[in-house]
PDB file of C-alpha atoms in Angstrom:
ATOM      1  CA  MET H   1     -18.040   5.351  -0.433  1.00  0.00           C
ATOM      2  CA  GLY H   2     -15.610   2.845  -1.885  1.00  0.00           C
ATOM      3  CA  ASN H   3     -18.258   0.238  -2.734  1.00  0.00           C
ATOM      4  CA  GLY H   4     -18.221  -1.734  -5.977  1.00  0.00           C
ATOM      5  CA  ALA H   5     -16.626  -0.269  -9.098  1.00  0.00           C
ATOM      6  CA  SER H   6     -17.479   1.499 -12.348  1.00  0.00           C
ATOM      7  CA  ILE H   7     -15.954   1.411 -15.811  1.00  0.00           C
ATOM      8  CA  VAL H   8     -14.477   4.784 -16.776  1.00  0.00           C
ATOM      9  CA  SER H   9     -12.973   3.729 -20.110  1.00  0.00           C
ATOM     10  CA  ASN H  10     -14.293   0.480 -21.553  1.00  0.00           C
ATOM     11  CA  ASP H  11     -11.165  -0.701 -23.355  1.00  0.00           C
ATOM     12  CA  SER H  12     -11.474  -4.493 -23.614  1.00  0.00           C
ATOM     13  CA  LYS H  13      -7.765  -5.047 -22.935  1.00  0.00           C
ATOM     14  CA  HIS H  14      -6.920  -2.095 -20.693  1.00  0.00           C
ATOM     15  CA  PRO H  15     -10.081  -0.758 -19.023  1.00  0.00           C
ATOM     16  CA  LEU H  16      -9.928   2.170 -16.614  1.00  0.00           C
ATOM     17  CA  VAL H  17     -11.809   1.379 -13.426  1.00  0.00           C
ATOM     18  CA  PHE H  18     -13.072   3.702 -10.688  1.00  0.00           C
ATOM     19  CA  PHE H  19     -13.437   1.789  -7.408  1.00  0.00           C
ATOM     20  CA  ASP H  20     -16.837   3.150  -6.466  1.00  0.00           C
ATOM     21  CA  ASN H  21     -20.353   2.685  -7.823  1.00  0.00           C
ATOM     22  CA  GLY H  22     -21.382   6.302  -7.264  1.00  0.00           C
ATOM     23  CA  LEU H  23     -20.289   9.777  -8.334  1.00  0.00           C
ATOM     24  CA  PRO H  24     -18.060  11.679  -5.865  1.00  0.00           C
ATOM     25  CA  ASP H  25     -19.862  14.987  -6.389  1.00  0.00           C
ATOM     26  CA  VAL H  26     -23.249  13.390  -5.758  1.00  0.00           C
ATOM     27  CA  SER H  27     -21.787  11.876  -2.587  1.00  0.00           C
ATOM     28  CA  ILE H  28     -20.958  15.350  -1.258  1.00  0.00           C
ATOM     29  CA  SER H  29     -24.587  16.426  -1.672  1.00  0.00           C
ATOM     30  CA  ASN H  30     -25.780  13.205  -0.028  1.00  0.00           C
ATOM     31  CA  SER H  31     -23.385  13.658   2.894  1.00  0.00           C
ATOM     32  CA  LEU H  32     -24.468  17.235   3.540  1.00  0.00           C
ATOM     33  CA  ARG H  33     -28.135  16.243   3.483  1.00  0.00           C
ATOM     34  CA  ILE H  34     -27.618  13.223   5.750  1.00  0.00           C
ATOM     35  CA  LEU H  35     -25.643  15.284   8.272  1.00  0.00           C
ATOM     36  CA  GLY H  36     -28.441  17.849   8.511  1.00  0.00           C
ATOM     37  CA  PHE H  37     -27.166  20.744   6.388  1.00  0.00           C
ATOM     38  CA  THR H  38     -28.946  22.972   3.939  1.00  0.00           C
ATOM     39  CA  TYR H  39     -26.743  24.422   1.203  1.00  0.00           C
ATOM     40  CA  LYS H  40     -26.592  26.008  -2.230  1.00  0.00           C
ATOM     41  CA  GLU H  41     -24.953  24.101  -5.070  1.00  0.00           C
ATOM     42  CA  PHE H  42     -24.173  24.668  -8.718  1.00  0.00           C
ATOM     43  CA  PHE H  43     -22.883  22.674 -11.685  1.00  0.00           C
ATOM     44  CA  THR H  44     -23.338  22.749 -15.450  1.00  0.00           C
ATOM     45  CA  ASN H  45     -23.342  20.314 -18.352  1.00  0.00           C
ATOM     46  CA  SER H  46     -23.319  23.128 -20.921  1.00  0.00           C
ATOM     47  CA  LEU H  47     -19.756  24.414 -21.151  1.00  0.00           C
ATOM     48  CA  ASN H  48     -20.481  26.117 -24.473  1.00  0.00           C
ATOM     49  CA  ASN H  49     -23.221  28.259 -22.974  1.00  0.00           C
ATOM     50  CA  ILE H  50     -21.494  29.543 -19.859  1.00  0.00           C
ATOM     51  CA  GLN H  51     -18.962  32.337 -19.388  1.00  0.00           C
ATOM     52  CA  VAL H  52     -15.992  32.340 -17.027  1.00  0.00           C
ATOM     53  CA  ASN H  53     -17.228  35.581 -15.455  1.00  0.00           C
ATOM     54  CA  GLU H  54     -20.528  33.900 -14.637  1.00  0.00           C
ATOM     55  CA  ILE H  55     -18.687  31.145 -12.764  1.00  0.00           C
ATOM     56  CA  LYS H  56     -16.615  33.701 -10.865  1.00  0.00           C
ATOM     57  CA  GLU H  57     -19.719  35.652  -9.850  1.00  0.00           C
ATOM     58  CA  LYS H  58     -21.425  32.507  -8.548  1.00  0.00           C
ATOM     59  CA  LEU H  59     -18.273  31.681  -6.588  1.00  0.00           C
ATOM     60  CA  LYS H  60     -18.039  35.210  -5.163  1.00  0.00           C
ATOM     61  CA  TYR H  61     -21.681  35.052  -4.064  1.00  0.00           C
ATOM     62  CA  LEU H  62     -21.200  31.784  -2.180  1.00  0.00           C
ATOM     63  CA  LEU H  63     -17.969  33.067  -0.614  1.00  0.00           C
ATOM     64  CA  THR H  64     -19.925  35.842   1.103  1.00  0.00           C
ATOM     65  CA  TYR H  65     -21.329  33.060   3.331  1.00  0.00           C
ATOM     66  CA  GLY H  66     -18.004  31.312   3.998  1.00  0.00           C
ATOM     67  CA  SER H  67     -15.732  28.776   2.335  1.00  0.00           C
ATOM     68  CA  VAL H  68     -16.872  26.931  -0.790  1.00  0.00           C
ATOM     69  CA  VAL H  69     -16.251  23.286  -1.667  1.00  0.00           C
ATOM     70  CA  ALA H  70     -15.284  22.891  -5.343  1.00  0.00           C
ATOM     71  CA  GLY H  71     -14.782  19.856  -7.535  1.00  0.00           C
ATOM     72  CA  PRO H  72     -14.198  17.565  -9.141  1.00  0.00           C
ATOM     73  CA  ILE H  73     -11.090  19.350 -10.337  1.00  0.00           C
ATOM     74  CA  ASP H  74      -8.351  17.764 -12.433  1.00  0.00           C
ATOM     75  CA  MET H  75      -5.251  17.337 -10.261  1.00  0.00           C
ATOM     76  CA  GLY H  76      -3.042  17.531 -13.335  1.00  0.00           C
ATOM     77  CA  TYR H  77      -3.561  21.312 -13.352  1.00  0.00           C
ATOM     78  CA  LEU H  78      -2.686  21.858  -9.679  1.00  0.00           C
ATOM     79  CA  THR H  79       0.906  22.910 -10.261  1.00  0.00           C
ATOM     80  CA  TYR H  80       1.579  23.681  -6.582  1.00  0.00           C
ATOM     81  CA  ASN H  81       1.563  19.883  -6.167  1.00  0.00           C
ATOM     82  CA  PRO H  82       4.973  18.623  -7.399  1.00  0.00           C
ATOM     83  CA  ASN H  83       3.325  15.341  -8.400  1.00  0.00           C
ATOM     84  CA  SER H  84       0.684  16.993 -10.599  1.00  0.00           C
ATOM     85  CA  ILE H  85       2.425  15.793 -13.766  1.00  0.00           C
ATOM     86  CA  ASN H  86       1.424  12.231 -12.816  1.00  0.00           C
ATOM     87  CA  LEU H  87      -2.157  13.088 -11.872  1.00  0.00           C
ATOM     88  CA  SER H  88      -3.775  14.216 -15.113  1.00  0.00           C
ATOM     89  CA  GLY H  89      -7.422  13.114 -15.169  1.00  0.00           C
ATOM     90  CA  VAL H  90      -7.532  12.355 -11.432  1.00  0.00           C
ATOM     91  CA  ASP H  91     -10.465  13.963  -9.618  1.00  0.00           C
ATOM     92  CA  HIS H  92     -10.069  16.035  -6.461  1.00  0.00           C
ATOM     93  CA  PHE H  93     -11.991  18.469  -4.245  1.00  0.00           C
ATOM     94  CA  VAL H  94     -10.755  21.604  -2.481  1.00  0.00           C
ATOM     95  CA  SER H  95     -12.039  24.294  -0.127  1.00  0.00           C
ATOM     96  CA  ILE H  96     -11.917  27.803  -1.623  1.00  0.00           C
ATOM     97  CA  TYR H  97     -11.738  30.662   0.875  1.00  0.00           C
ATOM     98  CA  ASP H  98     -11.162  33.687  -1.376  1.00  0.00           C
ATOM     99  CA  VAL H  99     -10.944  34.882  -4.978  1.00  0.00           C
ATOM    100  CA  ASP H 100      -9.732  38.121  -6.537  1.00  0.00           C
ATOM    101  CA  GLU H 101      -9.133  39.408 -10.056  1.00  0.00           C
ATOM    102  CA  GLU H 102      -6.174  37.089 -10.644  1.00  0.00           C
ATOM    103  CA  PHE H 103      -6.092  34.257  -8.120  1.00  0.00           C
ATOM    104  CA  VAL H 104      -8.165  31.624  -6.347  1.00  0.00           C
ATOM    105  CA  TYR H 105      -7.132  30.963  -2.735  1.00  0.00           C
ATOM    106  CA  LEU H 106      -7.762  27.476  -1.417  1.00  0.00           C
ATOM    107  CA  HIS H 107      -6.994  24.741   1.076  1.00  0.00           C
ATOM    108  CA  ASP H 108      -6.135  21.414  -0.566  1.00  0.00           C
ATOM    109  CA  PRO H 109      -6.781  18.364   1.679  1.00  0.00           C
ATOM    110  CA  ALA H 110      -3.934  16.520  -0.061  1.00  0.00           C
ATOM    111  CA  GLY H 111      -1.610  18.423   2.273  1.00  0.00           C
ATOM    112  CA  TYR H 112      -1.412  21.876   0.666  1.00  0.00           C
ATOM    113  CA  PRO H 113      -3.123  24.523   2.831  1.00  0.00           C
ATOM    114  CA  CYS H 114      -3.188  28.218   1.923  1.00  0.00           C
ATOM    115  CA  MET H 115      -2.444  27.733  -1.773  1.00  0.00           C
ATOM    116  CA  LYS H 116      -3.184  30.203  -4.542  1.00  0.00           C
ATOM    117  CA  ILE H 117      -3.540  29.471  -8.236  1.00  0.00           C
ATOM    118  CA  VAL H 118      -4.203  31.709 -11.227  1.00  0.00           C
ATOM    119  CA  PHE H 119      -7.977  31.771 -11.774  1.00  0.00           C
ATOM    120  CA  LYS H 120      -7.686  31.011 -15.510  1.00  0.00           C
ATOM    121  CA  GLU H 121      -5.607  27.914 -14.718  1.00  0.00           C
ATOM    122  CA  PHE H 122      -8.032  26.839 -12.015  1.00  0.00           C
ATOM    123  CA  ILE H 123     -10.923  27.137 -14.465  1.00  0.00           C
ATOM    124  CA  GLU H 124      -9.235  24.551 -16.712  1.00  0.00           C
ATOM    125  CA  ALA H 125      -8.905  22.184 -13.757  1.00  0.00           C
ATOM    126  CA  TRP H 126     -12.515  22.869 -12.754  1.00  0.00           C
ATOM    127  CA  LYS H 127     -13.860  22.010 -16.201  1.00  0.00           C
ATOM    128  CA  ALA H 128     -12.720  18.444 -15.444  1.00  0.00           C
ATOM    129  CA  ASN H 129     -12.806  17.512 -19.126  1.00  0.00           C
ATOM    130  CA  LEU H 130     -10.757  14.349 -18.574  1.00  0.00           C
ATOM    131  CA  ILE H 131     -12.901  13.175 -15.655  1.00  0.00           C
ATOM    132  CA  ASP H 132     -15.815  11.034 -16.803  1.00  0.00           C
ATOM    133  CA  TYR H 133     -17.291  10.125 -13.416  1.00  0.00           C
ATOM    134  CA  LYS H 134     -18.978  13.441 -12.620  1.00  0.00           C
ATOM    135  CA  ARG H 135     -22.426  15.001 -12.947  1.00  0.00           C
ATOM    136  CA  GLY H 136     -21.040  18.152 -14.587  1.00  0.00           C
ATOM    137  CA  SER H 137     -18.387  20.880 -14.557  1.00  0.00           C
ATOM    138  CA  PHE H 138     -17.768  23.749 -12.112  1.00  0.00           C
ATOM    139  CA  SER H 139     -19.542  21.988  -9.235  1.00  0.00           C
ATOM    140  CA  MET H 140     -19.541  24.034  -6.037  1.00  0.00           C
ATOM    141  CA  TRP H 141     -21.280  23.928  -2.676  1.00  0.00           C
ATOM    142  CA  GLY H 142     -21.665  26.786  -0.188  1.00  0.00           C
ATOM    143  CA  LYS H 143     -23.984  28.757   2.109  1.00  0.00           C
ATOM    144  CA  PHE H 144     -23.957  25.851   4.556  1.00  0.00           C
ATOM    145  CA  LYS H 145     -26.404  25.917   7.452  1.00  0.00           C
ATOM    146  CA  LYS H 146     -26.867  23.208  10.059  1.00  0.00           C
ATOM    147  CA  VAL H 147     -30.608  22.679  10.568  1.00  0.00           C
ATOM    148  CA  LYS H 148     -30.725  19.153  12.018  1.00  0.00           C
ATOM    149  CA  THR H 149     -28.530  16.991  14.241  1.00  0.00           C
ATOM    150  CA  PRO H 150     -29.347  13.391  13.299  1.00  0.00           C
ATOM    151  CA  ASN H 151     -28.210  10.654  15.671  1.00  0.00           C
ATOM    152  CA  SER H 152     -25.801   7.925  14.569  1.00  0.00           C
ATOM    153  CA  GLU H 153     -28.572   5.387  13.944  1.00  0.00           C
ATOM    154  CA  LYS H 154     -30.366   7.788  11.607  1.00  0.00           C
ATOM    155  CA  ILE H 155     -27.120   8.479   9.730  1.00  0.00           C
ATOM    156  CA  PHE H 156     -26.394   4.748   9.478  1.00  0.00           C
ATOM    157  CA  HIS H 157     -29.872   4.056   8.087  1.00  0.00           C
ATOM    158  CA  GLU H 158     -29.622   6.817   5.466  1.00  0.00           C
ATOM    159  CA  VAL H 159     -26.158   5.674   4.376  1.00  0.00           C
ATOM    160  CA  SER H 160     -27.359   2.058   4.180  1.00  0.00           C
ATOM    161  CA  LEU H 161     -30.211   3.026   1.850  1.00  0.00           C
ATOM    162  CA  ILE H 162     -27.813   4.882  -0.445  1.00  0.00           C
ATOM    163  CA  MET H 163     -25.422   1.917  -0.546  1.00  0.00           C
ATOM    164  CA  LYS H 164     -28.317  -0.389  -1.393  1.00  0.00           C
ATOM    165  CA  LYS H 165     -29.547   1.904  -4.173  1.00  0.00           C
ATOM    166  CA  ARG H 166     -26.077   2.243  -5.692  1.00  0.00           C
ATOM    167  CA  TYR H 167     -25.553  -1.503  -5.782  1.00  0.00           C
ATOM    168  CA  GLN H 168     -28.989  -1.973  -7.370  1.00  0.00           C
ATOM    169  CA  LYS H 169     -28.236   0.549 -10.122  1.00  0.00           C
ATOM    170  CA  GLY H 170     -24.503  -0.074 -10.489  1.00  0.00           C
ATOM    171  CA  GLU H 171     -22.571  -2.187 -12.961  1.00  0.00           C
ATOM    172  CA  ASN H 172     -22.020  -5.872 -12.190  1.00  0.00           C
ATOM    173  CA  ASN H 173     -18.769  -7.876 -12.052  1.00  0.00           C
ATOM    174  CA  VAL H 174     -16.572  -4.872 -12.879  1.00  0.00           C
ATOM    175  CA  ILE H 175     -13.729  -5.839 -10.528  1.00  0.00           C
ATOM    176  CA  GLU H 176     -13.787  -9.487 -11.623  1.00  0.00           C
ATOM    177  CA  LYS H 177     -13.595  -8.479 -15.290  1.00  0.00           C
ATOM    178  CA  PHE H 178     -10.771  -6.071 -14.475  1.00  0.00           C
ATOM    179  CA  ALA H 179      -8.863  -8.906 -12.792  1.00  0.00           C
ATOM    180  CA  HIS H 180      -9.169 -11.024 -15.940  1.00  0.00           C
ATOM    181  CA  ALA H 181      -7.982  -8.136 -18.116  1.00  0.00           C
ATOM    182  CA  VAL H 182      -4.939  -7.596 -15.885  1.00  0.00           C
ATOM    183  CA  ARG H 183      -4.051 -11.281 -15.970  1.00  0.00           C
ATOM    184  CA  ASP H 184      -4.374 -11.474 -19.756  1.00  0.00           C
ATOM    185  CA  ASN H 185      -2.994  -8.078 -20.818  1.00  0.00           C
ATOM    186  CA  ARG H 186      -1.053  -6.603 -17.873  1.00  0.00           C
ATOM    187  CA  LEU H 187      -1.333  -2.807 -17.391  1.00  0.00           C
ATOM    188  CA  ASN H 188      -0.644  -0.062 -19.888  1.00  0.00           C
ATOM    189  CA  GLN H 189       0.998   3.228 -18.919  1.00  0.00           C
ATOM    190  CA  GLU H 190      -2.265   5.082 -18.327  1.00  0.00           C
ATOM    191  CA  GLN H 191      -3.536   2.380 -15.985  1.00  0.00           C
ATOM    192  CA  LYS H 192      -0.236   2.282 -14.091  1.00  0.00           C
ATOM    193  CA  GLN H 193      -0.264   6.030 -13.607  1.00  0.00           C
ATOM    194  CA  ILE H 194      -3.771   6.146 -12.157  1.00  0.00           C
ATOM    195  CA  LEU H 195      -3.445   2.994 -10.048  1.00  0.00           C
ATOM    196  CA  GLN H 196       0.013   3.744  -8.637  1.00  0.00           C
ATOM    197  CA  PHE H 197      -0.596   7.372  -7.770  1.00  0.00           C
ATOM    198  CA  PHE H 198      -4.285   7.381  -6.891  1.00  0.00           C
ATOM    199  CA  SER H 199      -6.810   4.582  -7.150  1.00  0.00           C
ATOM    200  CA  PHE H 200      -5.634   1.760  -4.904  1.00  0.00           C
ATOM    201  CA  ARG H 201      -4.461   3.889  -1.978  1.00  0.00           C
ATOM    202  CA  LEU H 202      -7.672   5.926  -2.104  1.00  0.00           C
ATOM    203  CA  ALA H 203      -9.782   2.751  -2.207  1.00  0.00           C
ATOM    204  CA  SER H 204      -7.874   1.401   0.793  1.00  0.00           C
ATOM    205  CA  ALA H 205      -8.435   4.609   2.767  1.00  0.00           C
ATOM    206  CA  ARG H 206     -12.144   4.759   1.903  1.00  0.00           C
ATOM    207  CA  ASN H 207     -12.674   1.186   3.023  1.00  0.00           C
ATOM    208  CA  LEU H 208     -10.898   1.894   6.318  1.00  0.00           C
ATOM    209  CA  TYR H 209     -13.076   4.958   6.912  1.00  0.00           C
ATOM    210  CA  ILE H 210     -16.326   3.126   6.294  1.00  0.00           C
ATOM    211  CA  SER H 211     -15.133   0.126   8.328  1.00  0.00           C
ATOM    212  CA  LYS H 212     -14.697   2.430  11.308  1.00  0.00           C
ATOM    213  CA  PHE H 213     -18.102   4.028  10.680  1.00  0.00           C
ATOM    214  CA  LEU H 214     -19.831   0.635  10.462  1.00  0.00           C
ATOM    215  CA  LYS H 215     -18.101  -0.883  13.499  1.00  0.00           C
ATOM    216  CA  SER H 216     -20.738   0.160  16.039  1.00  0.00           C
ATOM    217  CA  HIS H 217     -23.666  -0.586  13.698  1.00  0.00           C
ATOM    218  CA  ASP H 218     -22.853  -3.732  11.690  1.00  0.00           C
ATOM    219  CA  SER H 219     -19.782  -5.738  12.694  1.00  0.00           C
ATOM    220  CA  ASN H 220     -19.987  -8.097   9.692  1.00  0.00           C
ATOM    221  CA  LYS H 221     -19.890  -5.269   7.172  1.00  0.00           C
ATOM    222  CA  SER H 222     -17.170  -3.539   9.162  1.00  0.00           C
ATOM    223  CA  LYS H 223     -14.918  -6.613   9.062  1.00  0.00           C
ATOM    224  CA  ILE H 224     -15.407  -7.028   5.313  1.00  0.00           C
ATOM    225  CA  LYS H 225     -14.442  -3.406   4.749  1.00  0.00           C
ATOM    226  CA  GLU H 226     -11.319  -3.808   6.877  1.00  0.00           C
ATOM    227  CA  GLN H 227     -10.321  -6.844   4.809  1.00  0.00           C
ATOM    228  CA  LEU H 228     -10.938  -4.894   1.609  1.00  0.00           C
ATOM    229  CA  ALA H 229      -8.720  -2.057   2.839  1.00  0.00           C
ATOM    230  CA  GLU H 230      -5.879  -4.535   3.375  1.00  0.00           C
ATOM    231  CA  LEU H 231      -6.381  -6.081  -0.060  1.00  0.00           C
ATOM    232  CA  PHE H 232      -6.358  -2.710  -1.817  1.00  0.00           C
ATOM    233  CA  GLY H 233      -3.091  -2.007  -0.020  1.00  0.00           C
ATOM    234  CA  GLN H 234      -1.690  -5.274  -1.386  1.00  0.00           C
ATOM    235  CA  ALA H 235      -2.943  -4.355  -4.857  1.00  0.00           C
ATOM    236  CA  HIS H 236      -1.049  -1.064  -4.660  1.00  0.00           C
ATOM    237  CA  LEU H 237       2.190  -2.884  -3.798  1.00  0.00           C
ATOM    238  CA  SER H 238       1.711  -5.435  -6.593  1.00  0.00           C
ATOM    239  CA  THR H 239       1.180  -2.605  -9.072  1.00  0.00           C
ATOM    240  CA  LEU H 240       4.420  -0.916  -8.003  1.00  0.00           C
ATOM    241  CA  LYS H 241       6.280  -4.222  -8.410  1.00  0.00           C
ATOM    242  CA  GLU H 242       4.513  -4.906 -11.726  1.00  0.00           C
ATOM    243  CA  ASP H 243       3.542  -8.296 -10.305  1.00  0.00           C
ATOM    244  CA  TYR H 244       0.457  -8.765 -12.442  1.00  0.00           C
ATOM    245  CA  PHE H 245      -0.217 -12.378 -11.453  1.00  0.00           C
ATOM    246  CA  ASN H 246      -0.579 -11.431  -7.792  1.00  0.00           C
ATOM    247  CA  LEU H 247      -2.426  -8.238  -8.708  1.00  0.00           C
ATOM    248  CA  ALA H 248      -5.023 -10.210 -10.663  1.00  0.00           C
ATOM    249  CA  HIS H 249      -5.382 -12.683  -7.789  1.00  0.00           C
ATOM    250  CA  THR H 250      -5.836  -9.861  -5.265  1.00  0.00           C
ATOM    251  CA  LEU H 251      -8.446  -8.209  -7.482  1.00  0.00           C
ATOM    252  CA  GLU H 252     -10.373 -11.490  -7.600  1.00  0.00           C
ATOM    253  CA  GLU H 253     -10.321 -11.595  -3.791  1.00  0.00           C
ATOM    254  CA  ILE H 254     -11.540  -7.993  -3.710  1.00  0.00           C
ATOM    255  CA  ALA H 255     -14.348  -8.857  -6.138  1.00  0.00           C
ATOM    256  CA  GLN H 256     -15.463 -11.783  -3.973  1.00  0.00           C
ATOM    257  CA  LEU H 257     -15.522  -9.731  -0.772  1.00  0.00           C
ATOM    258  CA  ASP H 258     -17.337  -6.879  -2.479  1.00  0.00           C
ATOM    259  CA  GLU H 259     -20.023  -9.329  -3.604  1.00  0.00           C
ATOM    260  CA  GLU H 260     -20.415 -10.447   0.020  1.00  0.00           C
ATOM    261  CA  PHE H 261     -20.753  -6.824   1.102  1.00  0.00           C
ATOM    262  CA  LYS H 262     -23.247  -6.169  -1.701  1.00  0.00           C
ATOM    263  CA  ALA H 263     -25.419  -9.093  -0.587  1.00  0.00           C
ATOM    264  CA  LEU H 264     -25.576  -7.652   2.937  1.00  0.00           C
ATOM    265  CA  CYS H 265     -26.411  -4.178   1.619  1.00  0.00           C
ATOM    266  CA  LEU H 266     -29.286  -5.481  -0.492  1.00  0.00           C
ATOM    267  CA  GLN H 267     -30.918  -6.982   2.614  1.00  0.00           C
ATOM    268  CA  ILE H 268     -31.587  -3.514   4.057  1.00  0.00           C
ATOM    269  CA  GLU H 269     -35.303  -2.705   4.150  1.00  0.00           C
ATOM    270  CA  GLY H 270     -36.662   0.567   2.829  1.00  0.00           C
ATOM    271  CA  GLU H 271     -36.105   2.891  -0.104  1.00  0.00           C
ATOM    272  CA  ASP H 272     -33.939   6.013  -0.405  1.00  0.00           C
TER     273      ASP H 272
END
């Protein structure tokens, strides 16, 4: 959802930060439920006890009901993307529409429809070994069926409860601490790679999306999210320029606004 932040790698000088306080794969399940879908899902935390053929059979089964959402997958393995060399360890999700003995056929929302990739290579991406913020490997969702059509107020209430719960259980002061680390130690190559090619622009987009969603329900939260989107855009530019003083300052502004948003979220009544 683009709220808060989590530590991915707790290096005191050069921490890796994910600008969300929830897991992306869990968010897919939440979104499907909130929007009124039933579905089948699968993931595993036991890579040593599962065979590739078992994964393929589960995928084939779900494909008999239509396309399958898969991820997180490591973008560093998606060689049809010419920028994949810079995206190792970055999480992504795709829509699989077919599989045969050799290839997986998929639509990639990063702008690569109708792609195919060797199944053995895709399996390596799907293991997501370098992605810490996940519930497991080989996550997939399929057999979707719409059973309810909730109105916008119901959706807003459900989303608000999830945001509240995530802030209650999430880490505190992550963005502020990251700002201090940037000011004191600048960025190392790994941080630059993830921030320049992925994190800040994604955070900006997510905040714009949720700002638009909140606009008709909570104008104060919507305005904060719009401001955060602009600040994440500034952070991206500062990272490209290697202007670490301004980057640290922008991160402190982001941290302050996120705390304001958190305070509003915690006022919501009810439990998820």
